[in-house]
Short mmCIF file of C-alpha atoms in Angstrom, two decimals:
data_model
loop_
_atom_site.label_atom_id
_atom_site.label_comp_id
_atom_site.label_asym_id
_atom_site.label_seq_id
_atom_site.Cartn_x
_atom_site.Cartn_y
_atom_site.Cartn_z
CA UNK A 294 13.84 18.04 3.21
CA UNK A 295 10.63 16.49 1.64
CA UNK A 296 8.23 17.82 3.86
CA UNK A 297 7.02 14.40 5.14
CA UNK A 298 7.58 13.98 8.74
CA UNK A 299 7.87 10.90 10.74
CA UNK A 300 7.90 10.03 14.45
CA UNK A 301 9.85 8.79 16.21
CA UNK A 302 13.02 8.21 14.51
CA UNK A 303 14.00 5.28 16.43
CA UNK A 304 11.88 2.68 18.37
CA UNK A 305 13.13 -0.05 20.30
CA UNK A 306 10.67 -2.44 21.77
CA UNK A 307 10.40 -6.13 22.85
CA UNK A 308 8.65 -8.97 21.14
CA UNK A 309 5.05 -9.36 21.94
CA UNK A 310 4.59 -5.52 22.22
CA UNK A 311 2.65 -2.91 20.18
CA UNK A 312 3.93 0.36 18.65
CA UNK A 313 2.52 3.26 16.86
CA UNK A 314 4.58 4.95 14.15
CA UNK A 315 3.31 8.49 12.91
CA UNK A 316 3.52 10.40 9.56
CA UNK A 317 2.56 13.94 8.75
CA UNK A 318 2.39 14.41 4.84
CA UNK A 319 3.43 17.16 3.04
CA UNK A 320 1.06 20.10 3.08
CA UNK A 321 -1.62 19.86 0.37
CA UNK A 322 -1.03 15.99 -0.19
CA UNK A 323 -4.12 13.80 0.49
CA UNK A 324 -2.42 10.38 -0.19
CA UNK A 325 -0.35 8.46 2.32
CA UNK A 326 1.76 5.48 1.49
CA UNK A 327 3.58 3.14 4.15
CA UNK A 328 6.53 0.96 3.07
CA UNK A 329 8.89 -1.31 5.07
CA UNK A 330 12.50 -1.58 4.16
CA UNK A 331 14.18 -4.64 5.54
CA UNK A 332 17.39 -6.42 4.50
CA UNK A 333 15.75 -9.47 3.43
CA UNK A 334 12.56 -8.10 1.80
CA UNK A 335 13.94 -4.76 0.51
CA UNK A 336 11.33 -1.94 0.29
CA UNK A 337 7.91 -3.24 0.13
CA UNK A 338 4.68 -1.58 -0.16
CA UNK A 339 2.24 -1.97 2.84
CA UNK A 340 -0.54 0.03 2.68
CA UNK A 341 -1.99 3.46 1.00
CA UNK A 342 -4.72 5.93 2.49
CA UNK A 343 -6.47 8.75 0.25
CA UNK A 344 -8.11 11.48 2.07
CA UNK A 345 -9.00 9.26 5.08
CA UNK A 346 -10.07 6.19 3.41
CA UNK A 347 -7.96 3.01 2.52
CA UNK A 348 -7.04 2.96 -1.18
CA UNK A 349 -4.59 0.20 -1.77
CA UNK A 350 -3.19 -2.70 0.33
CA UNK A 351 0.35 -4.53 -0.31
CA UNK A 352 2.31 -7.00 1.90
CA UNK A 353 0.85 -5.92 4.88
CA UNK A 354 0.45 -8.36 7.72
CA UNK A 355 -2.91 -8.83 9.77
CA UNK A 356 -0.80 -7.87 13.01
CA UNK A 357 -0.42 -4.49 11.30
CA UNK A 358 -3.12 -1.73 10.81
CA UNK A 359 -3.12 1.87 9.74
CA UNK A 360 -5.38 4.89 9.53
CA UNK A 361 -5.50 8.26 8.15
CA UNK A 362 -7.10 11.07 10.30
CA UNK A 363 -9.09 13.94 9.44
CA UNK A 364 -6.16 16.29 9.36
CA UNK A 365 -4.37 13.78 7.00
CA UNK A 366 -1.71 12.37 9.41
CA UNK A 367 -1.48 8.81 9.54
CA UNK A 368 -0.55 6.31 11.95
CA UNK A 369 0.81 2.66 11.40
CA UNK A 370 -0.11 0.27 14.15
CA UNK A 371 2.19 -2.70 14.69
CA UNK A 372 0.94 -5.34 17.34
CA UNK A 373 2.42 -8.62 18.47
CA UNK A 374 5.86 -7.59 17.32
CA UNK A 375 8.08 -10.11 16.09
CA UNK A 376 12.13 -10.17 15.67
CA UNK A 377 11.50 -10.15 11.95
CA UNK A 378 9.32 -6.89 12.13
CA UNK A 379 12.74 -4.77 13.01
CA UNK A 380 13.06 -2.61 9.97
CA UNK A 381 12.93 0.81 8.61
CA UNK A 382 9.32 2.06 8.03
CA UNK A 383 8.71 4.89 5.50
CA UNK A 384 5.97 6.92 5.08
CA UNK A 385 5.24 8.90 1.51
CA UNK A 386 2.87 11.10 0.59
CA UNK A 387 1.40 12.51 -2.74
CA UNK A 388 -0.90 15.04 -3.97
CA UNK A 389 -3.66 12.47 -5.24
CA UNK A 390 -4.27 8.93 -5.20
CA UNK A 391 -2.69 7.78 -8.23
CA UNK A 392 0.10 10.61 -9.33
CA UNK A 393 3.52 10.68 -10.60
CA UNK A 394 5.51 11.73 -7.40
CA UNK A 395 5.61 10.31 -3.97
CA UNK A 396 7.98 11.94 -1.54
CA UNK A 397 9.14 10.01 1.50
CA UNK A 398 9.80 11.01 5.00
CA UNK A 399 13.06 10.09 6.81
CA UNK A 400 11.70 6.70 8.13
CA UNK A 401 11.14 5.11 11.62
CA UNK A 402 13.68 2.44 12.65
CA UNK A 403 12.16 -0.20 14.60
CA UNK A 404 14.20 -2.73 16.31
CA UNK A 405 12.52 -5.53 18.22
CA UNK A 406 14.24 -7.40 20.62
CA UNK B 298 9.09 -12.18 -12.74
CA UNK B 299 7.92 -9.97 -9.80
CA UNK B 300 11.28 -8.28 -9.02
CA UNK B 301 12.88 -5.24 -10.31
CA UNK B 302 16.52 -6.00 -10.62
CA UNK B 303 19.80 -3.74 -9.95
CA UNK B 304 23.51 -4.66 -9.45
CA UNK B 305 24.17 -4.41 -5.84
CA UNK B 306 27.50 -2.31 -6.06
CA UNK B 307 29.21 0.02 -8.09
CA UNK B 308 32.55 1.92 -7.51
CA UNK B 309 33.68 4.89 -9.77
CA UNK B 310 36.51 7.33 -9.33
CA UNK B 311 35.67 10.89 -8.63
CA UNK B 312 34.85 12.76 -11.81
CA UNK B 313 33.90 9.83 -13.67
CA UNK B 314 30.52 9.02 -15.10
CA UNK B 315 28.47 6.41 -13.08
CA UNK B 316 25.83 4.29 -14.81
CA UNK B 317 23.30 2.45 -12.73
CA UNK B 318 21.26 -0.30 -14.56
CA UNK B 319 17.91 -1.44 -13.50
CA UNK B 320 15.48 -4.35 -15.42
CA UNK B 321 11.93 -3.72 -14.35
CA UNK B 322 8.91 -5.96 -14.67
CA UNK B 323 5.79 -4.72 -16.07
CA UNK B 324 5.62 -3.59 -19.65
CA UNK B 325 2.52 -1.38 -18.68
CA UNK B 326 4.68 0.55 -16.26
CA UNK B 327 3.68 4.13 -16.76
CA UNK B 328 6.41 5.97 -14.63
CA UNK B 329 9.95 5.02 -13.54
CA UNK B 330 11.74 6.56 -10.89
CA UNK B 331 15.13 6.83 -9.38
CA UNK B 332 15.61 7.44 -5.67
CA UNK B 333 18.71 8.27 -3.66
CA UNK B 334 18.96 6.93 -0.12
CA UNK B 335 21.96 8.65 1.89
CA UNK B 336 23.16 6.69 5.06
CA UNK B 337 20.37 7.01 7.89
CA UNK B 338 18.30 9.01 5.61
CA UNK B 339 14.94 8.60 3.70
CA UNK B 340 14.52 8.47 0.33
CA UNK B 341 14.95 11.43 -1.82
CA UNK B 342 13.34 11.47 -5.46
CA UNK B 343 16.04 12.33 -7.88
CA UNK B 344 13.99 12.05 -11.27
CA UNK B 345 11.45 10.19 -12.85
CA UNK B 346 10.29 9.30 -16.59
CA UNK B 347 7.07 8.80 -18.24
CA UNK B 348 6.99 5.45 -20.14
CA UNK B 349 6.54 7.26 -23.68
CA UNK B 350 9.90 8.76 -23.39
CA UNK B 351 13.22 7.58 -24.29
CA UNK B 352 15.64 9.92 -22.48
CA UNK B 353 15.36 12.65 -19.97
CA UNK B 354 18.32 14.80 -18.57
CA UNK B 355 18.45 16.81 -15.55
CA UNK B 356 21.75 18.37 -14.88
CA UNK B 357 24.12 15.97 -14.08
CA UNK B 358 21.49 13.19 -14.33
CA UNK B 359 20.66 11.28 -17.61
CA UNK B 360 17.81 8.72 -17.66
CA UNK B 361 17.62 6.20 -20.41
CA UNK B 362 14.55 4.10 -20.78
CA UNK B 363 14.60 1.09 -23.25
CA UNK B 364 10.93 -0.17 -23.23
CA UNK B 365 11.51 -3.23 -25.73
CA UNK B 366 13.95 -4.48 -23.19
CA UNK B 367 12.37 -3.27 -19.95
CA UNK B 368 15.73 -1.46 -18.96
CA UNK B 369 16.31 1.91 -17.13
CA UNK B 370 19.39 3.20 -16.49
CA UNK B 371 20.65 6.58 -14.57
CA UNK B 372 23.84 8.16 -15.63
CA UNK B 373 25.69 10.47 -13.22
CA UNK B 374 28.12 12.69 -15.00
CA UNK B 375 31.06 14.25 -13.16
CA UNK B 376 30.52 11.92 -10.05
CA UNK B 377 31.35 13.58 -6.79
CA UNK B 378 31.87 12.00 -3.25
CA UNK B 379 28.59 13.43 -2.14
CA UNK B 380 26.71 10.97 -4.75
CA UNK B 381 28.02 8.18 -2.82
CA UNK B 382 24.57 6.72 -1.75
CA UNK B 383 22.37 3.64 -2.47
CA UNK B 384 20.14 4.38 -5.80
CA UNK B 385 16.81 2.84 -6.10
CA UNK B 386 14.66 2.45 -9.41
CA UNK B 387 11.13 2.02 -8.85
CA UNK B 388 8.28 1.60 -11.32
CA UNK B 389 4.67 2.49 -11.16
CA UNK B 390 2.90 -0.41 -12.58
CA UNK B 391 -0.44 0.09 -14.70
CA UNK B 392 -3.40 -0.17 -12.32
CA UNK B 393 -1.20 0.33 -9.07
CA UNK B 394 -0.80 3.62 -7.01
CA UNK B 395 2.21 2.23 -5.12
CA UNK B 396 5.62 2.06 -6.36
CA UNK B 397 7.75 -1.29 -6.74
CA UNK B 398 11.45 -0.92 -5.92
CA UNK B 399 14.53 -2.58 -6.86
CA UNK B 400 16.97 -3.94 -4.60
CA UNK B 401 19.26 -0.83 -4.59
CA UNK B 402 22.71 -0.15 -6.05
CA UNK B 403 25.27 1.04 -3.76
CA UNK B 404 27.14 3.51 -5.36
CA UNK B 405 30.73 4.25 -3.82
CA UNK B 406 32.64 7.27 -4.98
CA UNK B 407 36.68 6.90 -4.68
CA UNK B 408 38.56 10.18 -4.01
#
């Protein structure tokens, strides 16, 4: 158990809908990272927040957004969902904004029908 | 190129050693990682190596780094059936906070 929690574990929804994925980092970690794992794209970095502020952006679509709250949990919002958004979404956390170790949560499996 | 490359599959017999290879892309990468993903589970950090090291050993795991060739390997000694999983190498490129992952190698341990 990495100490990073994600909810829900599974999510099934329809095209065009909007969903919110939630992540709680390990106790004491200030950075949260979101990654997407899909069959065709592999594991890709989406976005990072550090202590409430956006720190780095990767291959995140405009339909997706994220935020980190004062209690350091983070939410990833996915809107206007398409079939191709079906994937495993992982959250990871680390102590600082640029440190050696990132610890991953169990992931949320999103299925868009 | 942009991709971190790994072989897709590896099969070994229980008790043998496994060697999983990875070629990364950025000579300025500061840290290189190995993660393990079991079916239906998240990514477990196994070990990592700083770029100024050649080797790191941690119990049954040995990581070898060849910076000249940008080649990283993970050796698992006395491989067990519980080691069956997908193994990802990842690099932390200079100036970036996030990790860049390889395609993953699916290790199958045959009893």
